[in-house]
């Protein structure tokens, strides 16, 4: 059950309106690594969790916090738009640099669609997509994806911090940066704890019988580039992170195998196969007559 309390986790109070910056903030609200994504990602991971206990509770807790971050950013965007100019008059664009900036940098749908409010879109107006969400049912895979989401999100918020001098906006971003710091560390710690407790391990999924893979190439770094420096990395020699092998550096790909000939799909799919057209028509008619669906 969800219950909304009409409070914010942190103060949201910009010093002045800024419609251009409101559009920029849409990225960390409705973009691929925005707050809507992580709120939904942690939510679906918790609802798809297969065991009770601390890991599911962790997902519940951070997912609920992220919903609060969605609300804070939406509130900030609405306040940045609250007293921003709505449009231009004849000839005003060249005379008023503020209006010129609005025309060049705002999201018109902030006004036209949302009535000076936030929208579930990114900074280019692309609608938020459920395709951004990772919820596999495997906690080690998911926690690793979560750490990446927090890293990408924190990176974007850090960039946005330098794009404004509004102390109220910076205050909110400073808070969000700190929470992203915590969440990165939580997901990394949770992934390590899963392994330490033997719940999950590398390579994911660790429950798949490793003997069923082609073990000859499991730990080979095959260099598919003419650059040679990658061979100097720890991923090219020495023990593997999963503790099950040793990396091997292969300086260039071994010889391949011949590619198969082009496919010949059902003639009723009407692809161009090089077969004479009358023959294809006849084949299609015969298959139809024989009810070969």
Short mmCIF file of C-alpha atoms in Angstrom, two decimals:
data_model
loop_
_atom_site.label_atom_id
_atom_site.label_comp_id
_atom_site.label_asym_id
_atom_site.label_seq_id
_atom_site.Cartn_x
_atom_site.Cartn_y
_atom_site.Cartn_z
CA UNK A 1 0.00 0.00 0.00
CA UNK A 2 1.25 3.47 -0.84
CA UNK A 3 0.48 6.49 1.32
CA UNK A 4 1.40 10.05 0.36
CA UNK A 5 2.45 12.53 3.03
CA UNK A 6 2.43 16.13 1.85
CA UNK A 7 6.01 16.85 2.81
CA UNK A 8 9.24 16.92 0.81
CA UNK A 9 12.44 15.18 1.86
CA UNK A 10 14.40 18.40 1.21
CA UNK A 11 13.55 22.03 0.55
CA UNK A 12 12.72 22.96 -3.05
CA UNK A 13 12.94 26.71 -3.51
CA UNK A 14 14.60 28.32 -6.54
CA UNK A 15 15.58 31.97 -6.25
CA UNK A 16 14.13 32.97 -9.64
CA UNK A 17 12.24 31.51 -12.61
CA UNK A 18 14.27 29.89 -15.39
CA UNK A 19 12.34 28.12 -18.12
CA UNK A 20 15.51 27.12 -19.97
CA UNK A 21 16.95 25.38 -16.91
CA UNK A 22 13.59 23.76 -16.21
CA UNK A 23 13.93 21.97 -19.52
CA UNK A 24 17.45 20.83 -18.61
CA UNK A 25 16.19 19.40 -15.32
CA UNK A 26 13.71 17.25 -17.24
CA UNK A 27 16.64 14.95 -18.11
CA UNK A 28 17.20 13.87 -14.50
CA UNK A 29 13.46 13.55 -14.01
CA UNK A 30 12.30 11.66 -17.11
CA UNK A 31 15.49 10.65 -18.93
CA UNK A 32 17.02 7.18 -19.17
CA UNK A 33 18.83 7.58 -15.83
CA UNK A 34 16.35 9.97 -14.25
CA UNK A 35 14.42 9.62 -11.02
CA UNK A 36 11.36 8.09 -12.67
CA UNK A 37 13.55 5.29 -14.01
CA UNK A 38 15.20 4.40 -10.71
CA UNK A 39 11.91 4.66 -8.80
CA UNK A 40 10.26 2.23 -11.21
CA UNK A 41 13.37 0.04 -11.45
CA UNK A 42 13.72 -0.49 -7.72
CA UNK A 43 9.96 -0.91 -7.41
CA UNK A 44 9.72 -3.67 -10.00
CA UNK A 45 12.82 -5.35 -8.62
CA UNK A 46 11.20 -5.46 -5.19
CA UNK A 47 7.88 -6.74 -6.56
CA UNK A 48 9.74 -9.39 -8.57
CA UNK A 49 11.99 -10.44 -5.64
CA UNK A 50 11.75 -14.16 -4.89
CA UNK A 51 12.73 -14.13 -1.22
CA UNK A 52 11.80 -12.00 1.79
CA UNK A 53 14.31 -10.24 3.99
CA UNK A 54 16.88 -7.49 3.88
CA UNK A 55 17.47 -7.36 0.14
CA UNK A 56 13.81 -6.92 -0.74
CA UNK A 57 13.39 -4.43 2.11
CA UNK A 58 16.36 -2.47 0.73
CA UNK A 59 14.67 -2.28 -2.65
CA UNK A 60 11.37 -1.20 -1.10
CA UNK A 61 13.06 1.51 0.92
CA UNK A 62 15.21 3.09 -1.80
CA UNK A 63 12.39 2.77 -4.36
CA UNK A 64 10.06 4.73 -2.06
CA UNK A 65 12.73 7.40 -1.51
CA UNK A 66 13.20 7.76 -5.27
CA UNK A 67 9.47 8.43 -5.69
CA UNK A 68 10.03 11.35 -3.33
CA UNK A 69 12.87 12.55 -5.56
CA UNK A 70 10.51 12.45 -8.54
CA UNK A 71 8.18 14.73 -6.59
CA UNK A 72 10.97 17.12 -5.60
CA UNK A 73 12.23 17.53 -9.15
CA UNK A 74 8.71 17.95 -10.54
CA UNK A 75 8.09 20.61 -7.88
CA UNK A 76 11.34 22.39 -8.73
CA UNK A 77 10.53 22.40 -12.45
CA UNK A 78 7.06 23.81 -11.79
CA UNK A 79 8.53 26.58 -9.63
CA UNK A 80 11.13 27.43 -12.25
CA UNK A 81 8.29 27.79 -14.75
CA UNK A 82 5.87 29.57 -12.42
CA UNK A 83 6.72 33.16 -13.39
CA UNK A 84 8.68 32.57 -16.58
CA UNK A 85 7.54 34.55 -19.65
CA UNK A 86 4.94 32.72 -21.73
CA UNK A 87 5.70 33.98 -25.23
CA UNK A 88 6.73 36.85 -27.48
CA UNK A 89 5.15 39.85 -29.08
CA UNK A 90 5.88 41.13 -32.57
CA UNK A 91 9.57 41.91 -32.97
CA UNK A 92 10.34 41.16 -29.33
CA UNK A 93 12.73 38.32 -29.96
CA UNK A 94 15.59 40.52 -31.18
CA UNK A 95 14.93 43.26 -28.60
CA UNK A 96 14.68 41.04 -25.52
CA UNK A 97 17.52 38.53 -24.96
CA UNK A 98 15.51 36.79 -22.23
CA UNK A 99 12.69 36.02 -24.65
CA UNK A 100 15.22 34.96 -27.29
CA UNK A 101 16.65 32.46 -24.80
CA UNK A 102 13.17 31.14 -24.04
CA UNK A 103 12.42 30.59 -27.71
CA UNK A 104 15.75 28.84 -28.20
CA UNK A 105 15.90 26.79 -25.04
CA UNK A 106 12.53 26.02 -23.47
CA UNK A 107 10.19 23.11 -23.96
CA UNK A 108 7.01 24.67 -25.43
CA UNK A 109 5.01 21.75 -24.04
CA UNK A 110 5.81 22.93 -20.53
CA UNK A 111 3.34 25.71 -21.25
CA UNK A 112 1.07 24.25 -23.94
CA UNK A 113 0.56 20.76 -22.52
CA UNK A 114 1.43 20.98 -18.84
CA UNK A 115 0.38 24.55 -18.03
CA UNK A 116 3.74 25.53 -16.54
CA UNK A 117 4.36 22.14 -14.98
CA UNK A 118 6.78 19.22 -15.21
CA UNK A 119 6.21 16.34 -17.61
CA UNK A 120 7.37 12.66 -17.63
CA UNK A 121 9.83 13.36 -20.46
CA UNK A 122 13.54 13.93 -20.96
CA UNK A 123 15.18 17.25 -21.83
CA UNK A 124 14.33 16.80 -25.51
CA UNK A 125 10.67 16.08 -24.79
CA UNK A 126 10.91 12.34 -25.45
CA UNK A 127 8.39 10.48 -23.25
CA UNK A 128 9.78 8.40 -20.41
CA UNK A 129 10.03 4.76 -21.46
CA UNK A 130 9.51 1.61 -19.41
CA UNK A 131 12.27 0.19 -21.60
CA UNK A 132 14.72 2.02 -19.33
CA UNK A 133 13.84 -0.31 -16.44
CA UNK A 134 16.00 -3.31 -15.52
CA UNK A 135 14.29 -5.88 -13.30
CA UNK A 136 15.59 -9.36 -14.06
CA UNK A 137 14.77 -11.30 -10.89
CA UNK A 138 18.50 -11.94 -10.35
CA UNK A 139 19.61 -9.68 -7.51
CA UNK A 140 23.32 -9.60 -8.36
CA UNK A 141 22.57 -8.56 -11.93
CA UNK A 142 20.00 -6.02 -10.74
CA UNK A 143 22.13 -4.51 -7.97
CA UNK A 144 25.00 -4.08 -10.43
CA UNK A 145 22.63 -2.35 -12.86
CA UNK A 146 21.39 -0.17 -9.99
CA UNK A 147 24.91 0.98 -9.16
CA UNK A 148 25.37 1.97 -12.80
CA UNK A 149 22.04 3.84 -12.81
CA UNK A 150 23.09 5.81 -9.74
CA UNK A 151 26.50 6.57 -11.27
CA UNK A 152 24.97 7.81 -14.52
CA UNK A 153 22.33 9.82 -12.67
CA UNK A 154 24.89 11.41 -10.34
CA UNK A 155 27.07 12.27 -13.33
CA UNK A 156 24.18 14.12 -14.98
CA UNK A 157 23.21 15.95 -11.79
CA UNK A 158 26.85 17.00 -11.32
CA UNK A 159 26.87 18.45 -14.84
CA UNK A 160 23.60 20.27 -14.18
CA UNK A 161 25.06 21.73 -10.98
CA UNK A 162 27.54 23.73 -13.08
CA UNK A 163 24.81 24.95 -15.45
CA UNK A 164 23.10 27.18 -12.88
CA UNK A 165 24.11 29.73 -10.27
CA UNK A 166 20.71 29.72 -8.56
CA UNK A 167 21.47 28.93 -4.90
CA UNK A 168 18.09 27.28 -4.33
CA UNK A 169 18.50 24.95 -7.29
CA UNK A 170 22.08 24.15 -6.31
CA UNK A 171 20.92 23.36 -2.78
CA UNK A 172 18.52 20.70 -4.10
CA UNK A 173 21.12 19.30 -6.49
CA UNK A 174 23.66 19.12 -3.67
CA UNK A 175 21.21 17.02 -1.68
CA UNK A 176 20.45 14.73 -4.64
CA UNK A 177 24.17 14.28 -5.31
CA UNK A 178 24.66 13.17 -1.72
CA UNK A 179 21.81 10.67 -1.89
CA UNK A 180 23.22 9.30 -5.17
CA UNK A 181 26.54 8.86 -3.38
CA UNK A 182 24.80 6.83 -0.69
CA UNK A 183 22.83 4.74 -3.15
CA UNK A 184 25.90 3.91 -5.24
CA UNK A 185 27.60 2.64 -2.12
CA UNK A 186 24.51 0.72 -0.99
CA UNK A 187 24.14 -1.18 -4.25
CA UNK A 188 27.86 -1.98 -4.41
CA UNK A 189 27.77 -3.17 -0.79
CA UNK A 190 24.61 -5.21 -1.40
CA UNK A 191 26.14 -6.90 -4.46
CA UNK A 192 29.27 -7.77 -2.45
CA UNK A 193 27.12 -9.10 0.41
CA UNK A 194 25.17 -11.36 -1.94
CA UNK A 195 28.46 -12.94 -3.00
CA UNK A 196 29.89 -13.13 0.50
CA UNK A 197 26.80 -14.95 1.74
CA UNK A 198 26.81 -17.35 -1.21
CA UNK A 199 23.37 -16.20 -2.37
CA UNK A 200 24.67 -15.23 -5.81
CA UNK A 201 28.07 -15.23 -7.46
CA UNK A 202 29.92 -14.38 -10.66
CA UNK A 203 29.45 -15.07 -13.47
CA UNK A 204 25.75 -14.20 -13.45
CA UNK A 205 23.74 -16.40 -13.42
CA UNK A 206 25.95 -18.49 -11.17
CA UNK A 207 23.27 -21.20 -11.04
CA UNK A 208 23.83 -22.06 -14.72
CA UNK A 209 26.21 -25.06 -14.94
CA UNK A 210 29.49 -23.45 -15.96
CA UNK A 211 30.63 -26.67 -17.61
CA UNK A 212 27.96 -26.22 -20.27
CA UNK A 213 29.72 -23.15 -21.69
CA UNK A 214 32.71 -23.31 -24.03
CA UNK A 215 35.33 -22.99 -21.31
CA UNK A 216 38.21 -22.68 -23.78
CA UNK A 217 37.20 -19.06 -24.47
CA UNK A 218 35.61 -18.12 -21.12
CA UNK A 219 38.55 -15.96 -20.03
CA UNK A 220 40.21 -14.98 -23.31
CA UNK A 221 40.65 -11.29 -24.11
CA UNK A 222 40.51 -11.48 -27.90
CA UNK A 223 41.85 -8.25 -29.35
CA UNK A 224 39.51 -7.17 -32.16
CA UNK A 225 41.30 -3.81 -32.52
CA UNK A 226 44.65 -2.83 -34.00
CA UNK A 227 45.46 -1.07 -30.73
CA UNK A 228 47.78 -3.03 -28.47
CA UNK A 229 47.48 -1.24 -25.11
CA UNK A 230 44.46 -3.21 -23.89
CA UNK A 231 46.77 -6.15 -23.34
CA UNK A 232 48.36 -4.22 -20.47
CA UNK A 233 45.17 -4.29 -18.37
CA UNK A 234 44.33 -6.62 -15.50
CA UNK A 235 41.56 -8.05 -17.68
CA UNK A 236 44.17 -9.54 -20.05
CA UNK A 237 46.28 -11.50 -17.56
CA UNK A 238 46.06 -12.73 -14.00
CA UNK A 239 43.14 -14.12 -11.96
CA UNK A 240 39.56 -13.42 -13.00
CA UNK A 241 37.15 -11.61 -10.63
CA UNK A 242 34.95 -14.71 -10.37
CA UNK A 243 37.92 -16.64 -8.99
CA UNK A 244 37.38 -19.47 -11.44
CA UNK A 245 40.15 -18.92 -13.99
CA UNK A 246 43.04 -16.90 -15.40
CA UNK A 247 42.77 -14.24 -18.09
CA UNK A 248 44.53 -14.96 -21.38
CA UNK A 249 45.48 -12.30 -23.93
CA UNK A 250 44.95 -13.24 -27.58
CA UNK A 251 46.60 -10.52 -29.71
CA UNK A 252 44.36 -11.05 -32.75
CA UNK A 253 41.23 -13.04 -33.54
CA UNK A 254 41.76 -16.61 -34.70
CA UNK A 255 40.56 -17.64 -38.14
CA UNK A 256 36.80 -17.73 -38.45
CA UNK A 257 34.46 -20.18 -40.14
CA UNK A 258 32.61 -19.71 -43.45
CA UNK A 259 29.36 -17.77 -43.19
CA UNK A 260 26.21 -19.73 -44.13
CA UNK A 261 24.46 -18.97 -47.42
CA UNK A 262 21.56 -16.45 -47.46
CA UNK A 263 18.30 -17.77 -46.04
CA UNK A 264 15.32 -18.70 -48.21
CA UNK A 265 12.15 -17.78 -46.30
CA UNK A 266 8.61 -18.82 -47.21
CA UNK A 267 7.83 -17.30 -50.62
CA UNK A 268 4.58 -15.91 -49.18
CA UNK A 269 6.68 -13.45 -47.17
CA UNK A 270 7.51 -11.88 -50.56
CA UNK A 271 11.20 -11.31 -49.96
CA UNK A 272 13.55 -10.92 -52.92
CA UNK A 273 15.32 -14.29 -53.14
CA UNK A 274 16.65 -14.35 -56.70
CA UNK A 275 14.15 -17.06 -57.65
CA UNK A 276 12.16 -16.35 -60.86
CA UNK A 277 8.93 -14.49 -60.03
CA UNK A 278 6.60 -17.04 -61.77
CA UNK A 279 8.19 -19.85 -59.76
CA UNK A 280 7.68 -18.00 -56.48
CA UNK A 281 4.03 -17.30 -57.36
CA UNK A 282 3.45 -20.93 -58.20
CA UNK A 283 5.11 -22.12 -55.00
CA UNK A 284 3.00 -19.73 -52.94
CA UNK A 285 -0.22 -20.82 -54.62
CA UNK A 286 0.64 -24.49 -54.04
CA UNK A 287 1.36 -23.89 -50.34
CA UNK A 288 -1.91 -22.05 -49.94
CA UNK A 289 -3.79 -24.89 -51.67
CA UNK A 290 -2.20 -27.39 -49.26
CA UNK A 291 -3.04 -25.13 -46.26
CA UNK A 292 0.60 -24.94 -45.21
CA UNK A 293 0.41 -22.14 -42.70
#
